[in-house]
PDB file of C-alpha atoms in Angstrom:
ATOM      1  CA  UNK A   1       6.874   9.466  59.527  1.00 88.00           C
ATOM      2  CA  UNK A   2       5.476  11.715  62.170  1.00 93.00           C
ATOM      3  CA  UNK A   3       5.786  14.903  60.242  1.00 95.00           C
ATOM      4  CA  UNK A   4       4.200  13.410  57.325  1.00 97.00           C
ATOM      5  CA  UNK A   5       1.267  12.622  59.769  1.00 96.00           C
ATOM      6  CA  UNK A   6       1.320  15.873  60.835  1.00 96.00           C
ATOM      7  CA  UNK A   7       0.944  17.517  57.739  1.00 96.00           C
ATOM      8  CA  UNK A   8      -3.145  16.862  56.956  1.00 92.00           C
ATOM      9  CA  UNK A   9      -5.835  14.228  58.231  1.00 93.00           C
ATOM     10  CA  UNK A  10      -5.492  10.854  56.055  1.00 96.00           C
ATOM     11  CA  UNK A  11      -8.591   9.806  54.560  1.00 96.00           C
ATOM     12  CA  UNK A  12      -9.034   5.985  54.143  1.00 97.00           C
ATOM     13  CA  UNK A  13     -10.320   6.278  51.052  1.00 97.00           C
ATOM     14  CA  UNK A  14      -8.033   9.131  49.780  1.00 97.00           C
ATOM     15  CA  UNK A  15      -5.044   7.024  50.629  1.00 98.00           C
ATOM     16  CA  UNK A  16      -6.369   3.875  49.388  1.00 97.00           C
ATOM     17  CA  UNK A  17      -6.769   5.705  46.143  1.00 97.00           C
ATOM     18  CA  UNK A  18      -2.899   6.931  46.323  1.00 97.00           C
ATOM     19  CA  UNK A  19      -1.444   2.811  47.141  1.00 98.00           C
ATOM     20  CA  UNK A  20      -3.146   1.133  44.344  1.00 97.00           C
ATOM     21  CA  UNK A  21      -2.387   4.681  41.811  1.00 96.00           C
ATOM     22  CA  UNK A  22       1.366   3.855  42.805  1.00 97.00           C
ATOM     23  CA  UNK A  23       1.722  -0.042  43.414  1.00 97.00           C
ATOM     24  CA  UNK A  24      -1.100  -1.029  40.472  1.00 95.00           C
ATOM     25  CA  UNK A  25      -0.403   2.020  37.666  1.00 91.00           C
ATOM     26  CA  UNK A  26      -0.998  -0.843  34.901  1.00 86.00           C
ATOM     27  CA  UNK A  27      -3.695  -2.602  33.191  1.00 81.00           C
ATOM     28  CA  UNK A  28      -4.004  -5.702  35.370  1.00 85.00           C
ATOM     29  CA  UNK A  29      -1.489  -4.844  38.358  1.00 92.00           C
ATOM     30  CA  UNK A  30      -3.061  -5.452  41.854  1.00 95.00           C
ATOM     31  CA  UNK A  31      -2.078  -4.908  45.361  1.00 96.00           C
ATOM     32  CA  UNK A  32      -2.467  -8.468  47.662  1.00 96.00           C
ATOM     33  CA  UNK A  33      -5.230  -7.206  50.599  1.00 95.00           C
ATOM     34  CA  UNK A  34      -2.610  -8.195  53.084  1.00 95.00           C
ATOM     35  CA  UNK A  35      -0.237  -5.365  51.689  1.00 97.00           C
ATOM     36  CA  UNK A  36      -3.161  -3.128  51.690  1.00 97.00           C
ATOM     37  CA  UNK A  37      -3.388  -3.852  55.514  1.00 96.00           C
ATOM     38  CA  UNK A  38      -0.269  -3.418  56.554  1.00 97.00           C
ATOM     39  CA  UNK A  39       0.335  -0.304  55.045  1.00 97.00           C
ATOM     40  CA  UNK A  40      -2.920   1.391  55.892  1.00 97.00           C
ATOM     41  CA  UNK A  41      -2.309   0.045  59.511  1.00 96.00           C
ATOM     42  CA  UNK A  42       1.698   1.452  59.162  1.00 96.00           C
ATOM     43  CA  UNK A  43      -0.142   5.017  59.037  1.00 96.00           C
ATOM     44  CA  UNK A  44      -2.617   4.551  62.212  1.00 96.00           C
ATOM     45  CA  UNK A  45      -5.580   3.738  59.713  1.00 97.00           C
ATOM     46  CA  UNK A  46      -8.168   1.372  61.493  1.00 95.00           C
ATOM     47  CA  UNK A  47      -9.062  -2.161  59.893  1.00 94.00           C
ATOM     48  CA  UNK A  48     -12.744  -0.994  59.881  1.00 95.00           C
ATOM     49  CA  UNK A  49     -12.369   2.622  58.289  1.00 96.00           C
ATOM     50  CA  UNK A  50     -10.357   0.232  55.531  1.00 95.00           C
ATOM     51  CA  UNK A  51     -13.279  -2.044  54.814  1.00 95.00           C
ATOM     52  CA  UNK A  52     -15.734   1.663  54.966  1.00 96.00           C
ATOM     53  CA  UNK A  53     -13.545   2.723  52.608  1.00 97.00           C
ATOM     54  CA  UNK A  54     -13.329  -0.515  50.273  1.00 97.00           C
ATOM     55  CA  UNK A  55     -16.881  -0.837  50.204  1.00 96.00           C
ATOM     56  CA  UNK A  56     -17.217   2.753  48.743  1.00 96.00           C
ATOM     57  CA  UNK A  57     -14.292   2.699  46.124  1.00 97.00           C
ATOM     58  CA  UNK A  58     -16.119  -0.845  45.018  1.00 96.00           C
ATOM     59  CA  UNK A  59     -19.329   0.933  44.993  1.00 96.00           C
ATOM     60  CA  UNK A  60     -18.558   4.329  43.313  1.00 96.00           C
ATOM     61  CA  UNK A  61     -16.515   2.064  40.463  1.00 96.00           C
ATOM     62  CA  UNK A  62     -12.586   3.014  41.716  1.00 96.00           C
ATOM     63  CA  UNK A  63     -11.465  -0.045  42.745  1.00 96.00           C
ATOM     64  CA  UNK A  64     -12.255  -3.632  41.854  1.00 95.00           C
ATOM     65  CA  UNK A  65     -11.408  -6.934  44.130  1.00 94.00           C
ATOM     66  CA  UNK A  66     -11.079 -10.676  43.861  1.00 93.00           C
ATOM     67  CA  UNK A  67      -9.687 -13.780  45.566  1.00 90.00           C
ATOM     68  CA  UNK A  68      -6.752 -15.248  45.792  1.00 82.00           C
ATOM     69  CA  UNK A  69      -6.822 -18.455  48.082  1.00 83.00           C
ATOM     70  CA  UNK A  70      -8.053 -16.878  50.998  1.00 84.00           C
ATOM     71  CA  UNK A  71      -7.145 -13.768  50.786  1.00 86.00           C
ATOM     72  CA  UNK A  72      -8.144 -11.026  48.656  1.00 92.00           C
ATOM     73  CA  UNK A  73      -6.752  -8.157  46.258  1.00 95.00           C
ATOM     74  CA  UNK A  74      -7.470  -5.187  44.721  1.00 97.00           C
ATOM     75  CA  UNK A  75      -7.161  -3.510  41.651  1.00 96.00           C
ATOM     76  CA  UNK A  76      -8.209   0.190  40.433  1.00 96.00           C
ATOM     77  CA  UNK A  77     -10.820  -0.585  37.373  1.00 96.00           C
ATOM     78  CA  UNK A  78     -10.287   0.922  33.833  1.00 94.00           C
ATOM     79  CA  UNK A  79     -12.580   4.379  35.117  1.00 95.00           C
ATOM     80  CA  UNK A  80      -9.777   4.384  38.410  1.00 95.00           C
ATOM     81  CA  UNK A  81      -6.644   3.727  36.314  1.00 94.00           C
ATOM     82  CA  UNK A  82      -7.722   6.252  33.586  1.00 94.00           C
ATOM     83  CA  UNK A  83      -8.643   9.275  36.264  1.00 94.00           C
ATOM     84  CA  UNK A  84      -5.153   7.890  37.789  1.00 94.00           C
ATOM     85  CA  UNK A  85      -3.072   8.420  34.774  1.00 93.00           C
ATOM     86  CA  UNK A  86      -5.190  11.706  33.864  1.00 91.00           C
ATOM     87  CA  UNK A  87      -2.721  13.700  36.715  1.00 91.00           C
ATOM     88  CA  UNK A  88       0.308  11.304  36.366  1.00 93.00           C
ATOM     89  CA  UNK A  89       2.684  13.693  35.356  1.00 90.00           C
ATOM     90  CA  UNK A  90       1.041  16.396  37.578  1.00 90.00           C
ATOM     91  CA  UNK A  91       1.959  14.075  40.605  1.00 94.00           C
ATOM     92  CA  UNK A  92       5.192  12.255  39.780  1.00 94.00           C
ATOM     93  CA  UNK A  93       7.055  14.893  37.559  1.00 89.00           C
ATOM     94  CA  UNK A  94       9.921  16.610  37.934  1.00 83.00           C
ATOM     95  CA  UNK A  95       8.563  19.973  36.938  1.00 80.00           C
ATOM     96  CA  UNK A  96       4.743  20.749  36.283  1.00 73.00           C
ATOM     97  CA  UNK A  97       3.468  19.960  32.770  1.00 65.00           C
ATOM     98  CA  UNK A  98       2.351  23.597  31.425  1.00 65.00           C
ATOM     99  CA  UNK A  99       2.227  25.254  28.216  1.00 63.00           C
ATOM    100  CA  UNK A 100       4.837  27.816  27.349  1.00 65.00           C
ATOM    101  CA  UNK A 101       3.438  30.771  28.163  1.00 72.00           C
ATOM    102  CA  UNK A 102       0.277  33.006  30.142  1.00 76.00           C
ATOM    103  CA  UNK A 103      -2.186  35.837  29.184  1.00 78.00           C
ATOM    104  CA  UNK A 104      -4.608  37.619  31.826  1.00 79.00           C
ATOM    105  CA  UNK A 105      -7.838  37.911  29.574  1.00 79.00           C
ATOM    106  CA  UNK A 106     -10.699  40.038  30.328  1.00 78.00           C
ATOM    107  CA  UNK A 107     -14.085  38.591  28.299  1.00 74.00           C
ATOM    108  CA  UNK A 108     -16.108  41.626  26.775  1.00 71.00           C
ATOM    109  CA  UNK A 109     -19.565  39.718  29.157  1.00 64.00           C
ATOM    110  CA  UNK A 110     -19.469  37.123  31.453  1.00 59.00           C
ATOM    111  CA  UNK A 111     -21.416  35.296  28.761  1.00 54.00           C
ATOM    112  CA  UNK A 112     -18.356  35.378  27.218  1.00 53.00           C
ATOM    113  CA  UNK A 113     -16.214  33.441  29.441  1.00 59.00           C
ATOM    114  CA  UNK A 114     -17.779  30.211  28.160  1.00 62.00           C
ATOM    115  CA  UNK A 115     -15.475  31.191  24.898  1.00 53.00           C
ATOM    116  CA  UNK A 116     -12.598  31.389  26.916  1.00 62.00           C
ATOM    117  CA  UNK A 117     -12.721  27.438  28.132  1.00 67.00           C
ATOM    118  CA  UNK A 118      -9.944  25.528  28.285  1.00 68.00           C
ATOM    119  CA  UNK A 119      -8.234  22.840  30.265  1.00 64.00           C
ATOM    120  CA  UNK A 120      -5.529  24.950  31.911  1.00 69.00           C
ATOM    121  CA  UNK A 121      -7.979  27.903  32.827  1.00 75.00           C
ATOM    122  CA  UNK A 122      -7.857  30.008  35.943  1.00 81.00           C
ATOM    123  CA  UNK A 123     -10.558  32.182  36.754  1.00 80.00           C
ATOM    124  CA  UNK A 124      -9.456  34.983  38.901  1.00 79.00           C
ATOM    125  CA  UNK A 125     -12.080  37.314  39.545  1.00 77.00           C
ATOM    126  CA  UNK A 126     -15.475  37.648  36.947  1.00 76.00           C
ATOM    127  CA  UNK A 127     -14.772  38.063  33.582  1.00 77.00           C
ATOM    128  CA  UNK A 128     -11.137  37.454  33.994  1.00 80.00           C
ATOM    129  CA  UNK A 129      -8.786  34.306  33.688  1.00 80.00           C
ATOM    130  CA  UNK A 130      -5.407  33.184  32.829  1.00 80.00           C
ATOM    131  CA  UNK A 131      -5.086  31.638  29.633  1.00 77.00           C
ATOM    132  CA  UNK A 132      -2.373  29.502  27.606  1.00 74.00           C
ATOM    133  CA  UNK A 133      -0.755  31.350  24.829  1.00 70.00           C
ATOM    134  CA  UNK A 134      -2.274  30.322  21.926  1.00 61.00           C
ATOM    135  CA  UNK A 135       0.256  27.843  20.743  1.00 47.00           C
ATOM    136  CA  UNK A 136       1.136  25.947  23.977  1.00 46.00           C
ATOM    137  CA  UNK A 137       3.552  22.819  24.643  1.00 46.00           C
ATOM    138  CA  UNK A 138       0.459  20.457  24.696  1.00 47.00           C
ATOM    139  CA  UNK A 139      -0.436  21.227  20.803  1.00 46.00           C
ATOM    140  CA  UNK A 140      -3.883  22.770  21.384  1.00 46.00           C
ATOM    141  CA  UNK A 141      -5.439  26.385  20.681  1.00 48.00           C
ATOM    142  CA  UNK A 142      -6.380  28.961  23.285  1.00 45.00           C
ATOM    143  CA  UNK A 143      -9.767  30.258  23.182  1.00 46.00           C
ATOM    144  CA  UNK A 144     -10.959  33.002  21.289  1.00 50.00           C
ATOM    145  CA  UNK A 145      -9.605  36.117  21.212  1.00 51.00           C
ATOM    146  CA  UNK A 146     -10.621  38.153  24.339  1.00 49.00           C
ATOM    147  CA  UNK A 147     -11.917  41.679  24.141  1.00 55.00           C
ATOM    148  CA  UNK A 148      -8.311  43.145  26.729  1.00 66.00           C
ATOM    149  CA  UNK A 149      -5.037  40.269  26.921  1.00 67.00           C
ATOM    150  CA  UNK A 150      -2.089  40.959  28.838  1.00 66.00           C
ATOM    151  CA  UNK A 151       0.962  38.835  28.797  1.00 74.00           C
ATOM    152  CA  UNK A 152       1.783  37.461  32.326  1.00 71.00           C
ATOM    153  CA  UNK A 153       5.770  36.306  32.666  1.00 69.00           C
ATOM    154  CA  UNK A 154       6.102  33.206  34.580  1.00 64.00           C
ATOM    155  CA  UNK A 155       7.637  33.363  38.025  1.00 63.00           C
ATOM    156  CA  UNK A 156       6.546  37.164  37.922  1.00 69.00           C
ATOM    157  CA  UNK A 157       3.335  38.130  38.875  1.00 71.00           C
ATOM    158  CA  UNK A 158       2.084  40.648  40.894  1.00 75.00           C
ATOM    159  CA  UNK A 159       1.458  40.602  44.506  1.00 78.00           C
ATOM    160  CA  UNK A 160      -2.016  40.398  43.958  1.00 79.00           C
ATOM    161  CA  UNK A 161      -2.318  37.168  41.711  1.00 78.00           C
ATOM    162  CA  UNK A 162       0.161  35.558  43.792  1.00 79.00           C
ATOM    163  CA  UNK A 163      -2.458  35.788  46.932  1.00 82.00           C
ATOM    164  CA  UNK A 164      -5.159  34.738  44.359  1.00 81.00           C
ATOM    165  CA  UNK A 165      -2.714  31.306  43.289  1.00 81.00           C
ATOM    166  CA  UNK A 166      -1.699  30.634  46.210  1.00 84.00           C
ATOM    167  CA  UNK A 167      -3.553  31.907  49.294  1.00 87.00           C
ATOM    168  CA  UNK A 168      -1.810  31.890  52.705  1.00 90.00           C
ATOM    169  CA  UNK A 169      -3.152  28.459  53.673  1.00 92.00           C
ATOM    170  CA  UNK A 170      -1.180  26.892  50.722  1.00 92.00           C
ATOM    171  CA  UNK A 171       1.515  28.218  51.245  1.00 92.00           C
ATOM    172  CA  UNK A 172       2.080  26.937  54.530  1.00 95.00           C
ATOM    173  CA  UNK A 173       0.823  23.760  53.749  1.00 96.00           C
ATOM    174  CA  UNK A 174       3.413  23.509  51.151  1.00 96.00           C
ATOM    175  CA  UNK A 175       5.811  24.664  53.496  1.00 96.00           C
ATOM    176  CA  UNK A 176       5.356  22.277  56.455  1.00 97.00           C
ATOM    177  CA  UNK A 177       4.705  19.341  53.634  1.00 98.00           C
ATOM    178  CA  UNK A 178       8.703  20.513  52.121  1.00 97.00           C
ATOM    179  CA  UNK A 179      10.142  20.299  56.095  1.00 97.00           C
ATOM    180  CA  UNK A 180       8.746  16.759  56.218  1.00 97.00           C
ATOM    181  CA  UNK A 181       9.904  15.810  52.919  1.00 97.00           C
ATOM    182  CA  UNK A 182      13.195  16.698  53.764  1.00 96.00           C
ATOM    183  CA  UNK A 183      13.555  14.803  57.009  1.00 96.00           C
ATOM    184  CA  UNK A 184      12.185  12.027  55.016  1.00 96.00           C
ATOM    185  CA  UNK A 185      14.409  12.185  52.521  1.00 95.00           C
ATOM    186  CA  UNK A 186      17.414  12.863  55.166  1.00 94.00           C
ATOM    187  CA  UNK A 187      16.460  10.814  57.971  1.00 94.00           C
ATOM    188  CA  UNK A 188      18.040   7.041  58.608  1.00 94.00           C
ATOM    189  CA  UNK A 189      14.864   4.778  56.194  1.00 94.00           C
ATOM    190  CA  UNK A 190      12.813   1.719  58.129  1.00 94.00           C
ATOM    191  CA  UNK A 191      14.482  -1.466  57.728  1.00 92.00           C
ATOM    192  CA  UNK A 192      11.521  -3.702  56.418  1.00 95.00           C
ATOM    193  CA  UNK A 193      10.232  -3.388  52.971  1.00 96.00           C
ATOM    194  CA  UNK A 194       6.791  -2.319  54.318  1.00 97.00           C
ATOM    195  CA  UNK A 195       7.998   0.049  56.751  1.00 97.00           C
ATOM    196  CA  UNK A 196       9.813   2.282  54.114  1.00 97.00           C
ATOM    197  CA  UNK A 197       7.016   1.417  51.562  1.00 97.00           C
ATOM    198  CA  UNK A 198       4.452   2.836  53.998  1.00 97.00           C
ATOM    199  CA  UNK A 199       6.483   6.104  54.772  1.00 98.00           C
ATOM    200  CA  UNK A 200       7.163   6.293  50.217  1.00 98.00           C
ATOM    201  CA  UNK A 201       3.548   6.470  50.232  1.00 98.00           C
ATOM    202  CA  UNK A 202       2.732   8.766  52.610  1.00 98.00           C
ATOM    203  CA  UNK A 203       5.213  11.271  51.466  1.00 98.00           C
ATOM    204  CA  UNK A 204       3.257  10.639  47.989  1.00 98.00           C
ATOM    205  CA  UNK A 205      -0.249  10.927  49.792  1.00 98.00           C
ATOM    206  CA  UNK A 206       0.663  14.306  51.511  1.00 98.00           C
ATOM    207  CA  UNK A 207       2.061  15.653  48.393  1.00 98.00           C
ATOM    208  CA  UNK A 208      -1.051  14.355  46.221  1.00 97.00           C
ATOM    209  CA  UNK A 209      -3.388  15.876  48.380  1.00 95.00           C
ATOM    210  CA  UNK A 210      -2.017  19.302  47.936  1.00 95.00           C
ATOM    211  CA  UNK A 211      -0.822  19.507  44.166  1.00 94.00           C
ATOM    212  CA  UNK A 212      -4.288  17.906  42.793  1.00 92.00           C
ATOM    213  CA  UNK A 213      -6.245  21.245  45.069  1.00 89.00           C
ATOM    214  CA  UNK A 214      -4.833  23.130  42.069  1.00 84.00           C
ATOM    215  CA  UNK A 215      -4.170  22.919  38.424  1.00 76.00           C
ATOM    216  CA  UNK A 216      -0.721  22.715  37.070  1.00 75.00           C
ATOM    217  CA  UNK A 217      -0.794  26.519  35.986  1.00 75.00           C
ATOM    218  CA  UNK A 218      -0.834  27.591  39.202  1.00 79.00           C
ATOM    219  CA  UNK A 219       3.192  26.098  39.944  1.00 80.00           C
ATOM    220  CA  UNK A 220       4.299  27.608  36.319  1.00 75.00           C
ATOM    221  CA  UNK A 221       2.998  31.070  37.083  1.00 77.00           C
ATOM    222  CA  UNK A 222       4.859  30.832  40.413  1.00 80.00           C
ATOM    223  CA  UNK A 223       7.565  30.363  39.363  1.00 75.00           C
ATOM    224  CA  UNK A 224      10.732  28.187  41.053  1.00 79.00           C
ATOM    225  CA  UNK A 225      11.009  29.933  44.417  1.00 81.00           C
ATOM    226  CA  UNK A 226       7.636  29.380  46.189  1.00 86.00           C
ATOM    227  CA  UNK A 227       7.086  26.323  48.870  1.00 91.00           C
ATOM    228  CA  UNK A 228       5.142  24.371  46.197  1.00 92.00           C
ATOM    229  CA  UNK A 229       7.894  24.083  43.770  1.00 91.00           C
ATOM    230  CA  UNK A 230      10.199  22.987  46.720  1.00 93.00           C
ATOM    231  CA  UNK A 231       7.614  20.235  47.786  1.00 96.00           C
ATOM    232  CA  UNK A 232       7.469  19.532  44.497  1.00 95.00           C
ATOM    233  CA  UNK A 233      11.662  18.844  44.707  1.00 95.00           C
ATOM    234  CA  UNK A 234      11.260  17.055  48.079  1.00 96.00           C
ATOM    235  CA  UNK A 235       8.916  14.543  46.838  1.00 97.00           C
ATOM    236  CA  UNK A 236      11.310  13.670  44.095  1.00 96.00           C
ATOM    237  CA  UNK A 237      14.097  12.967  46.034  1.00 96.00           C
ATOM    238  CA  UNK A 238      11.666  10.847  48.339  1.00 97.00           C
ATOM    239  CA  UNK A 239      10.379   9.006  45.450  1.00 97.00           C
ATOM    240  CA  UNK A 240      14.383   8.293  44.085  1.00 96.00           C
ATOM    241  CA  UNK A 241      15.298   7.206  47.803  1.00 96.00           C
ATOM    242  CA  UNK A 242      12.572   4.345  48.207  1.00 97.00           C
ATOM    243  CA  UNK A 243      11.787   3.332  44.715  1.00 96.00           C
ATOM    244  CA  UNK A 244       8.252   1.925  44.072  1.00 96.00           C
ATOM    245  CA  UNK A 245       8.453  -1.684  44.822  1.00 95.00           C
ATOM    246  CA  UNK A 246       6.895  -5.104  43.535  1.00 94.00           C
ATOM    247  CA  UNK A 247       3.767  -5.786  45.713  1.00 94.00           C
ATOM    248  CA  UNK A 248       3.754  -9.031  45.310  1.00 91.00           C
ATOM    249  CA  UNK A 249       7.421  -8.963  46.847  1.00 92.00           C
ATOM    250  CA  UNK A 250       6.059  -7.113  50.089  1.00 94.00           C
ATOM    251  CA  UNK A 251       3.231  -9.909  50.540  1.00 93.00           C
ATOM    252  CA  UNK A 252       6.236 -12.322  50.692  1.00 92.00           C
ATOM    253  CA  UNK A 253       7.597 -10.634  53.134  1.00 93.00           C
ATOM    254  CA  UNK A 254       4.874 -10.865  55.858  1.00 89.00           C
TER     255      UNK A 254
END
């Protein structure tokens, strides 16, 4: 669990937001507060940055609580589940959802570029951006024709848009994130429920953190071979070693 630590500053909040999106995926699905507590404290998270960090999820419409006996649980609300699902398969799947294939498009103004929306857009530089083909796996159009288009193979791309997708600074967070997923995913588990619950969610955290800075373009035009792909391998094999578990089964347990 150490190298997960090691591999960006937890926020409370941020993490909160990553239990309930993996325990409580589901209309009505909750996590008991005393699961909440033990894996938050499981990661060196303080009882008072918890209840901070509660307070503002409740506030800013995330999360939503209520009582059961004495204690308490928590659920994401329909705006938290809905964001939650929005990057589901961004997070948990095996290989990045992306349309087929990429143009670099140059826009005839920078006016223009409000013609070449779309959901998978990357701006690179004014007046330029990668587009979906115009027929892409997810059924919808590309923009407007632009005034230049050049096709752009996945996995090859020049030196230059490779710096622009993935900076240095990404690339070795990806690549420290892969060394801890493998020693995770190596490495003898915890022997309680929580224990190897806690460390299945911090690999997912650490990983969540990173892919979500970027769109899921970015890991198609890429390409197989870069650190984010391999993360993006590591996780999975973390995720089939400790499979997600019932919360109300870990409550039972403490």
């Amino acid at each position: 669990m150490s190298a997960l630590l090691e591999c960006g500053t937890l926020k409370t909040w941020s993490v909160i937001v990553t239990i309930l999106g993996d325990l409580a995926a589901a209309p009505d699905a909750h996590v008991p507060g005393p699961v909440l507590s033990a894996l938050t404290d499981r990661m060196g998270l303080r009882a008072q940055a918890m209840r901070v960090a509660l307070h503002r999820l409740r506030r800013d419409g995330w999360i939503s609580s209520s009582r059961d006996g004495r204690a308490s649980r928590y659920a994401l609300t329909d705006h938290g589940l809905a964001l939650t699902l929005s990057v589901s398969d961004q997070v948990y799947g095996a290989a990045p959802p992306v349309p087929r294939g990429w143009r670099i498009v140059l826009a005839p103004s920078g006016e223009a570029m409000s013609a070449l929306d779309h959901p998978a857009a990357i701006v690179i530089a004014p007046r330029v951006a990668l587009l979906p083909d115009p027929a892409g796996d997810d059924g919808t159009e590309a923009a407007p024709a632009p005034l230049l288009a050049w096709e752009v193979t996945p996995g090859v791309v020049p030196d230059w848009l490779t710096a622009t997708l993935a900076p240095p600074d990404i690339i070795q967070a990806y690549a420290r994130l892969t060394r801890a997923l493998n020693l995770a995913a190596e490495a003898p588990l915890p022997a309680g429920p929580v224990d190897r619950t806690a460390l299945r969610i911090l690999a997912l955290h650490q990983w969540r953190r990173l892919v979500l800075r970027h769109g899921p373009g970015h890991e198609a035009l890429m390409g197989a071979d870069w650190p984010g792909a391999k993360a993006r391998s590591g996780i999975a094999r973390v995720m089939e070693r400790i499979p997600r578990p019932d919360p109300r089964s870990l409550a039972e347990t403490l």
